[in-house]
mmCIF file with all atom_site columns, C-alpha atoms in Angstrom:
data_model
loop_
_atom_site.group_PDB
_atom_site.id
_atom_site.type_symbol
_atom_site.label_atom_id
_atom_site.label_alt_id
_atom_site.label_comp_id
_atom_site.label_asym_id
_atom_site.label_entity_id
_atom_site.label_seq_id
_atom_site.pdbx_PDB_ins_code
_atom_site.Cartn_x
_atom_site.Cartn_y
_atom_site.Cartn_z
_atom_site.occupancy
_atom_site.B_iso_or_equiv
_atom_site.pdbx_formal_charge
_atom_site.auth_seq_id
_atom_site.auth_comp_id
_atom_site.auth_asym_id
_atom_site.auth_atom_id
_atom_site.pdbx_PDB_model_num
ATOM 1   C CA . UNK N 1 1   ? -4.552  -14.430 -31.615 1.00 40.00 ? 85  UNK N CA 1
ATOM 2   C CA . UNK N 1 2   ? -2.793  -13.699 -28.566 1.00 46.00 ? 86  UNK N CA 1
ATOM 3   C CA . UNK N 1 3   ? -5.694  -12.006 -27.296 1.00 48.00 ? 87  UNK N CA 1
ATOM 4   C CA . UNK N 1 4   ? -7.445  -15.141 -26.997 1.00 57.00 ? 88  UNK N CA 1
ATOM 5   C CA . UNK N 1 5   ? -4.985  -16.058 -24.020 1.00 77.00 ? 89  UNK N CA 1
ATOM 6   C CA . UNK N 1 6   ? -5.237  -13.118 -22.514 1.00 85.00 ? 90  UNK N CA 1
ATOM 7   C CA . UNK N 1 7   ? -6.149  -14.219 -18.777 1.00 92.00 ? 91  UNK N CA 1
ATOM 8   C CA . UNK N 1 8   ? -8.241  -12.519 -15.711 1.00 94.00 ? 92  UNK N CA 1
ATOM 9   C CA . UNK N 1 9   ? -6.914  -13.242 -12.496 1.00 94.00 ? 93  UNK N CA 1
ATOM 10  C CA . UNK N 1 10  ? -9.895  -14.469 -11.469 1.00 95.00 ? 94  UNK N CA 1
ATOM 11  C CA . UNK N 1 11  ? -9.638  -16.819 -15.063 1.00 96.00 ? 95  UNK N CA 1
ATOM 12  C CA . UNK N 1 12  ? -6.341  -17.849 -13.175 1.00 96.00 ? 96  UNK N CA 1
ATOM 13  C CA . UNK N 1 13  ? -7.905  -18.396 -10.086 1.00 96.00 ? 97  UNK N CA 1
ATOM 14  C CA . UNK N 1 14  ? -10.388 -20.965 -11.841 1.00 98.00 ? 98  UNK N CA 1
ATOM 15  C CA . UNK N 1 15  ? -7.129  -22.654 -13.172 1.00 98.00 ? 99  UNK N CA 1
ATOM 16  C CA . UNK N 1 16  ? -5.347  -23.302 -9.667  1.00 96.00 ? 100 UNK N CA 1
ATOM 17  C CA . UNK N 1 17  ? -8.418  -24.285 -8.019  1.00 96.00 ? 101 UNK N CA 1
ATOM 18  C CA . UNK N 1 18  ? -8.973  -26.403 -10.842 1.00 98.00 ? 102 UNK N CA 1
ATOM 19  C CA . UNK N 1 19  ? -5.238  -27.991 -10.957 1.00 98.00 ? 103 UNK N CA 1
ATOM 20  C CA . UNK N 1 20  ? -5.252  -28.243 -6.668  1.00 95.00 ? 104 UNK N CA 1
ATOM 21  C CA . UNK N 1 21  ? -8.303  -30.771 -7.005  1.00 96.00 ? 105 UNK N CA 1
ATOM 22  C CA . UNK N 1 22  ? -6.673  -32.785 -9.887  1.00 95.00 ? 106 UNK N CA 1
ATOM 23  C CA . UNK N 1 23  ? -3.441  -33.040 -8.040  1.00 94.00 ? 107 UNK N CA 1
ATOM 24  C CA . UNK N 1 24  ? -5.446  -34.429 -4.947  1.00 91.00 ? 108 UNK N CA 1
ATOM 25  C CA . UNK N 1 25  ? -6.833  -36.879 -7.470  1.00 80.00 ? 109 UNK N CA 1
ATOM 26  C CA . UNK N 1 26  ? -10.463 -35.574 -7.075  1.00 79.00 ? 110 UNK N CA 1
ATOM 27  C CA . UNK N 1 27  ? -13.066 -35.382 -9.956  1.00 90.00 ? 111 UNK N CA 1
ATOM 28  C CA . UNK N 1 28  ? -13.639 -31.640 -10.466 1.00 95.00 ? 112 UNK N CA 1
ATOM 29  C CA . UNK N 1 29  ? -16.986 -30.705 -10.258 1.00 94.00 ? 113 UNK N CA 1
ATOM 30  C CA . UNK N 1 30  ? -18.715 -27.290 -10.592 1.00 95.00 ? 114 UNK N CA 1
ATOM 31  C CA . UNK N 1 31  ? -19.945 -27.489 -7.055  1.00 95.00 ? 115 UNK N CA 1
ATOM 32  C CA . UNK N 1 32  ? -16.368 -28.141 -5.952  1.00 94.00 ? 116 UNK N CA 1
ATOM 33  C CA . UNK N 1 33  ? -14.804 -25.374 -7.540  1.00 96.00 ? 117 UNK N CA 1
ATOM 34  C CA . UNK N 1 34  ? -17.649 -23.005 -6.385  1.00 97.00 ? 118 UNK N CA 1
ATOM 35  C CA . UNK N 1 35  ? -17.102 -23.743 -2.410  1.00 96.00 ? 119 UNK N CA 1
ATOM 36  C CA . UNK N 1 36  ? -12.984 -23.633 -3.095  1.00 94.00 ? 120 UNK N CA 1
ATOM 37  C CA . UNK N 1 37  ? -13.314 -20.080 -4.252  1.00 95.00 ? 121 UNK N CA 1
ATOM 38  C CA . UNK N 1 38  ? -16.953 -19.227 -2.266  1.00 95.00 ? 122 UNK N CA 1
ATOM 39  C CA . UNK N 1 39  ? -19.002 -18.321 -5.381  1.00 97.00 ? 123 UNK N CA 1
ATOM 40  C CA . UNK N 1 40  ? -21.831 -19.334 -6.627  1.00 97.00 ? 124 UNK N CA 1
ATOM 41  C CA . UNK N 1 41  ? -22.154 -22.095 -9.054  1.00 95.00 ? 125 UNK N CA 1
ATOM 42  C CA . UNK N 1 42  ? -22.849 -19.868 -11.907 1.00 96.00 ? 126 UNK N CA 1
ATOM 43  C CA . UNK N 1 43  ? -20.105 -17.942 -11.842 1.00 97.00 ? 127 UNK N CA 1
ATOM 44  C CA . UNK N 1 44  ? -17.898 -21.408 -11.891 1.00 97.00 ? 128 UNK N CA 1
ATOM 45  C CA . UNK N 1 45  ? -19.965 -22.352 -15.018 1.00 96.00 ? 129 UNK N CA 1
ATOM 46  C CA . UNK N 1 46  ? -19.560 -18.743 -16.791 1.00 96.00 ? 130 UNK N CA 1
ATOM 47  C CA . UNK N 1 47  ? -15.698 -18.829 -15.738 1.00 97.00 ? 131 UNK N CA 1
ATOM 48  C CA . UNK N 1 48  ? -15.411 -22.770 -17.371 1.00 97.00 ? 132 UNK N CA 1
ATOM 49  C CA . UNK N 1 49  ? -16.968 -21.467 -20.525 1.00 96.00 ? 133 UNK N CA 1
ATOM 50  C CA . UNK N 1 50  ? -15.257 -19.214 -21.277 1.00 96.00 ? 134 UNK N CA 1
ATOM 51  C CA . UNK N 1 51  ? -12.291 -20.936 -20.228 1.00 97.00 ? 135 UNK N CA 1
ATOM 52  C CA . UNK N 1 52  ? -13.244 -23.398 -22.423 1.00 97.00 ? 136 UNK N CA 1
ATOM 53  C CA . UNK N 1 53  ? -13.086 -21.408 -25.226 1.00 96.00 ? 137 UNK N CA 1
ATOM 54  C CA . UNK N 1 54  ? -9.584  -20.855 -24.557 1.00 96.00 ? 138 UNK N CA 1
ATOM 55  C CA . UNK N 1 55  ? -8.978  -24.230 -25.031 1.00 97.00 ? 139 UNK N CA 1
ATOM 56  C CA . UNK N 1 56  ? -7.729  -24.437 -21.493 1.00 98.00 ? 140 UNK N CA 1
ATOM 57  C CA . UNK N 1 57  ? -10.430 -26.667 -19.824 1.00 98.00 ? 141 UNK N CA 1
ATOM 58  C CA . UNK N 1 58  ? -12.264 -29.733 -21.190 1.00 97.00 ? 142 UNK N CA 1
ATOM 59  C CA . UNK N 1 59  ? -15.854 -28.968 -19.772 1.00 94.00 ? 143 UNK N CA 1
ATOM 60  C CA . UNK N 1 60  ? -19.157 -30.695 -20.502 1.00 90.00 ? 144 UNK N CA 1
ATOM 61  C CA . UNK N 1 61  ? -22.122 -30.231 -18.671 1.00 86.00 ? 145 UNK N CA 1
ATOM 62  C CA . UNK N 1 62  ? -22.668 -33.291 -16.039 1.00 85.00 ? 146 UNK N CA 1
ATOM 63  C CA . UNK N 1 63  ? -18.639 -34.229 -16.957 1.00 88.00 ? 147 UNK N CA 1
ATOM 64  C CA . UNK N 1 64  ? -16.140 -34.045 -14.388 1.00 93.00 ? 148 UNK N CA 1
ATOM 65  C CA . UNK N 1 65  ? -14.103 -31.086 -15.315 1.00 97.00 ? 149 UNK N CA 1
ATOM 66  C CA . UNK N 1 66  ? -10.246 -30.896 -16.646 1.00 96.00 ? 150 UNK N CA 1
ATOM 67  C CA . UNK N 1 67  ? -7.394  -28.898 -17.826 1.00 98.00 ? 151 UNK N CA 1
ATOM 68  C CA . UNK N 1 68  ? -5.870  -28.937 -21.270 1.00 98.00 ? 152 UNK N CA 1
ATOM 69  C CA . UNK N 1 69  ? -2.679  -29.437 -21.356 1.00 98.00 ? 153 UNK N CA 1
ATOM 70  C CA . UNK N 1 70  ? -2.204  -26.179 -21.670 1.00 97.00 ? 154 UNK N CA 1
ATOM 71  C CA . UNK N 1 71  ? -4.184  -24.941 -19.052 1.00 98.00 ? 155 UNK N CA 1
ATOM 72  C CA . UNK N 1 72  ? -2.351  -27.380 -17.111 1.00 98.00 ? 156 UNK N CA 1
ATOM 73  C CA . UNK N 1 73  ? 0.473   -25.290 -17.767 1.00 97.00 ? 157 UNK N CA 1
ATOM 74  C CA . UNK N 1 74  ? -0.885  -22.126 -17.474 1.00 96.00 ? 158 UNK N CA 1
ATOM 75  C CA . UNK N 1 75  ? -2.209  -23.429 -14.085 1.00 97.00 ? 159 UNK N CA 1
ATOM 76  C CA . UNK N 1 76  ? 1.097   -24.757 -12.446 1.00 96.00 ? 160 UNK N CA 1
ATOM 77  C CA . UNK N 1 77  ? 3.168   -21.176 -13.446 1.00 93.00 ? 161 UNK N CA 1
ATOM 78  C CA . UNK N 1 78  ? 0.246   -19.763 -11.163 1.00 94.00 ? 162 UNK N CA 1
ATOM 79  C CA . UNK N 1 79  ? 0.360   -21.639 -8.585  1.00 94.00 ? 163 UNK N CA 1
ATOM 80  C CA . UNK N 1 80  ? 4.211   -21.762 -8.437  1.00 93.00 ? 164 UNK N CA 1
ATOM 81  C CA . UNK N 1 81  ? 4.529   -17.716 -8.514  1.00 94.00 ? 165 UNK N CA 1
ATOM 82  C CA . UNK N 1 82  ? 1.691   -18.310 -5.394  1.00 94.00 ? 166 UNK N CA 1
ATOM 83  C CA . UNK N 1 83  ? 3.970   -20.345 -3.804  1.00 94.00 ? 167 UNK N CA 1
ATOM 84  C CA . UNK N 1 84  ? 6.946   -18.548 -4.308  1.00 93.00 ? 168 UNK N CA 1
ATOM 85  C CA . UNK N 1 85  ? 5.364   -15.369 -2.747  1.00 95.00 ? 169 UNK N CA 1
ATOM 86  C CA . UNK N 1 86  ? 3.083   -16.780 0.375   1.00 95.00 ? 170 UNK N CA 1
ATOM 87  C CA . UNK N 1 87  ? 6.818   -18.645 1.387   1.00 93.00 ? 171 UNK N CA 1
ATOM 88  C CA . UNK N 1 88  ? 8.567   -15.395 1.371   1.00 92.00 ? 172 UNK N CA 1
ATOM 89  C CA . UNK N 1 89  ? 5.673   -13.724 2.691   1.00 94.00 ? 173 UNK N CA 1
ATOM 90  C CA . UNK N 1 90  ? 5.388   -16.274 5.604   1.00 92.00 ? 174 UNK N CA 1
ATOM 91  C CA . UNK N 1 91  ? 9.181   -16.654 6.263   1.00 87.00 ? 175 UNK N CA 1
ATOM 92  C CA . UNK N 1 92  ? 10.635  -13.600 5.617   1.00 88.00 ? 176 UNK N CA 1
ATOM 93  C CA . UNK N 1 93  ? 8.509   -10.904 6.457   1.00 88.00 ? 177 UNK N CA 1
ATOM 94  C CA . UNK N 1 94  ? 6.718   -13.539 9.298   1.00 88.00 ? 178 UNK N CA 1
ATOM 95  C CA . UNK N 1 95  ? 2.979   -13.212 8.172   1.00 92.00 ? 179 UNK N CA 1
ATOM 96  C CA . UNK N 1 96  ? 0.554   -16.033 9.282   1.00 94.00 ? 180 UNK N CA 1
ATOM 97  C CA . UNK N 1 97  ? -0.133  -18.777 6.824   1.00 95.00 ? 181 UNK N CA 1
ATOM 98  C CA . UNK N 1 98  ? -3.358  -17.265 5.998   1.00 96.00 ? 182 UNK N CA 1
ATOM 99  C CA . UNK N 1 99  ? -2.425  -13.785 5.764   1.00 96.00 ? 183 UNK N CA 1
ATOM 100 C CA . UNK N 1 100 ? 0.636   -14.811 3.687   1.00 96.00 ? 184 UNK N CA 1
ATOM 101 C CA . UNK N 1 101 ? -1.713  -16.914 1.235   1.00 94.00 ? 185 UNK N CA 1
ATOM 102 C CA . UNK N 1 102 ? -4.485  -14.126 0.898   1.00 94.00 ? 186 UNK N CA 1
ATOM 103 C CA . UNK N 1 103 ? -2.075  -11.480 -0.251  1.00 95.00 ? 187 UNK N CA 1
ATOM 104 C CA . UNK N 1 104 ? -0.344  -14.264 -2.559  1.00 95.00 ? 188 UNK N CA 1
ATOM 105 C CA . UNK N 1 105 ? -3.371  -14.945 -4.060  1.00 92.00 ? 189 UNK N CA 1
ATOM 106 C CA . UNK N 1 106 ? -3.471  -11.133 -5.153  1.00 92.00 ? 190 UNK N CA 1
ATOM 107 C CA . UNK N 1 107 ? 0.454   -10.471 -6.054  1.00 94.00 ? 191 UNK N CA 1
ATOM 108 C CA . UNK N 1 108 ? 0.459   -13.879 -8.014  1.00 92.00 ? 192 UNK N CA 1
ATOM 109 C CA . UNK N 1 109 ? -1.480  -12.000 -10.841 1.00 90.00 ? 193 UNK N CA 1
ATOM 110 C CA . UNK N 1 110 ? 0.595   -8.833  -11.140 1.00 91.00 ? 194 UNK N CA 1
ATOM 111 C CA . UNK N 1 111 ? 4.521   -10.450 -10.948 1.00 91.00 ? 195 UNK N CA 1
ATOM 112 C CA . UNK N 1 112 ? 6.260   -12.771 -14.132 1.00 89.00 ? 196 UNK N CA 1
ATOM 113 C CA . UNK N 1 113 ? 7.468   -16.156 -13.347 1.00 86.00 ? 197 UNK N CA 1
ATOM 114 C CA . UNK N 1 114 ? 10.887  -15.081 -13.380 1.00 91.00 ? 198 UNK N CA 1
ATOM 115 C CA . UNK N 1 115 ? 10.176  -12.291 -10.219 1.00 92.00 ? 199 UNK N CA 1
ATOM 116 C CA . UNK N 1 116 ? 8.314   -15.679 -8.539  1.00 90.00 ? 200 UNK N CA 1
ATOM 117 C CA . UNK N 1 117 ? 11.613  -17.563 -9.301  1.00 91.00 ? 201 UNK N CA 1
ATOM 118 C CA . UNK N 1 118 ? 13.807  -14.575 -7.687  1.00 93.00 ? 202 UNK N CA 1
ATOM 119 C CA . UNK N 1 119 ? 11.499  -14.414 -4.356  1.00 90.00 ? 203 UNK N CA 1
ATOM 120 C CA . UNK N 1 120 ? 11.932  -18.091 -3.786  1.00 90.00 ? 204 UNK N CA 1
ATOM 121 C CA . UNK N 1 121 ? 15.659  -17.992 -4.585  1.00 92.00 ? 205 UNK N CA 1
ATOM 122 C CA . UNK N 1 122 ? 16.245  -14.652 -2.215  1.00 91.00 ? 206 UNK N CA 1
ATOM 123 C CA . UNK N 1 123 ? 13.410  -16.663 0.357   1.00 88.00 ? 207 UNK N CA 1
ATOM 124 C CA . UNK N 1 124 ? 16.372  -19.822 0.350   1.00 88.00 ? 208 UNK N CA 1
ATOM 125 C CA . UNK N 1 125 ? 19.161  -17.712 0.585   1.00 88.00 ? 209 UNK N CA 1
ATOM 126 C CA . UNK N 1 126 ? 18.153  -15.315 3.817   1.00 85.00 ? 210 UNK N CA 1
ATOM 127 C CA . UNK N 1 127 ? 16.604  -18.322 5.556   1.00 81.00 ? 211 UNK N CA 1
ATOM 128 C CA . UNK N 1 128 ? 19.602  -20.418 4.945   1.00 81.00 ? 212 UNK N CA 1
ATOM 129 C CA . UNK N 1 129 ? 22.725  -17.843 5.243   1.00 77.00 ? 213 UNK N CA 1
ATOM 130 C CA . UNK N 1 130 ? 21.318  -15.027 7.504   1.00 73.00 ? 214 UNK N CA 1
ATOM 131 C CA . UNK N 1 131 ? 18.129  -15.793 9.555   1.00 71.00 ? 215 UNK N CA 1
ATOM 132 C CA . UNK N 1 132 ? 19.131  -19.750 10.130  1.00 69.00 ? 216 UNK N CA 1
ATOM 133 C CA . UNK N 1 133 ? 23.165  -18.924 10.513  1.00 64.00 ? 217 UNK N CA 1
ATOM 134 C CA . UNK N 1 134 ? 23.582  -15.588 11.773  1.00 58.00 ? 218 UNK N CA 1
ATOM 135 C CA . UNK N 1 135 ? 20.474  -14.323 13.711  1.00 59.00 ? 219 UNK N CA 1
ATOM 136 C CA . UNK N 1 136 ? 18.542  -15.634 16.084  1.00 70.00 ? 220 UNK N CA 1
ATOM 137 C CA . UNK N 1 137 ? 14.525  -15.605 15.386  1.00 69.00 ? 221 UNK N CA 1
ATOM 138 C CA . UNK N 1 138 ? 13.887  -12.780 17.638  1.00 74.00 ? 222 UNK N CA 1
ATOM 139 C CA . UNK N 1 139 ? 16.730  -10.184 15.993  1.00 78.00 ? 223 UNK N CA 1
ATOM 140 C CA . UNK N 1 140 ? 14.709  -11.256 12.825  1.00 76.00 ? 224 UNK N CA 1
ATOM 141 C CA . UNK N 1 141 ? 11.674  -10.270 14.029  1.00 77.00 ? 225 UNK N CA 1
ATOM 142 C CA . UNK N 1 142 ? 13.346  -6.592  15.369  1.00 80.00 ? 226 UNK N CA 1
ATOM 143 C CA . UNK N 1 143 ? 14.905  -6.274  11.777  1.00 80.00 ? 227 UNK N CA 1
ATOM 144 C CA . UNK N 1 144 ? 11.799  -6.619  9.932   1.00 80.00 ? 228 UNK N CA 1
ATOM 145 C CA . UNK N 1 145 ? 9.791   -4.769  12.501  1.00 79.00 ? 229 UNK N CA 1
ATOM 146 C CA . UNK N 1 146 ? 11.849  -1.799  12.921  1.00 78.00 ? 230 UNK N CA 1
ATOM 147 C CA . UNK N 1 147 ? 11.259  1.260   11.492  1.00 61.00 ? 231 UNK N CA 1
#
């Protein structure tokens, strides 16, 4: 049985694209989720049934598409560990936006929620008791650059 739940990235992928549209109130469509993750629509329709079968998306063909509640779940712990890691990414070790959310979008899959908690908390507590208090933006920059 826990098998069955046993996720992909890219079946986690499907779920945070998936959850992003709902929480921008749009009606999820297949054509929608293909251009958010550039593949082609029958990939998104192979991904939502199988999804489906793991009870984590409500998915009928010509139906706007949803998450269970448990995909819902499943969904928001993903996209929270992405957060988590593109902030320290982006803040702490100063990548772009982009580069910081493209290598987030690959470390999300690998770390446990707890590890996503612990970046975020050690993200807070450099940016408000070292790099915001004791050194200026440029010494950060030499810290993390030095070798």
């Amino acid at each position: 049985m826990k098998d069955k739940l046993l996720l992909t990235p890219s079946m986690e992928d499907y779920l945070e694209s998936i959850l992003n549209m709902e929480l921008n109130n749009n009606n999820v469509k297949i054509k929608d989720i293909a251009k958010d993750m550039n593949v082609q629509m029958p990939s998104v329709i192979g991904a939502l049934k199988n999804l489906r079968g793991k009870e984590l998306v409500v998915y009928e063909k010509n139906s706007n598409i949803q998450l269970t509640q448990k995909g819902k779940t499943i969904a928001i712990t993903v996209k929270e560990r992405h957060e988590a890691i593109a902030l320290f990414l982006q803040n702490i070790f100063l990548f772009s936006e982009q580069e910081a959310q493209k290598m987030a979008c690959q470390i999300e899959h690998v770390i446990k929620p707890e590890t996503a908690k612990q970046f975020r908390n050690l993200t807070t507590y450099l940016n408000t008791n070292i790099i915001e208090k004791t050194e200026t933006k440029e010494n950060w920059i030499k810290i993390i650059n030095s070798h």
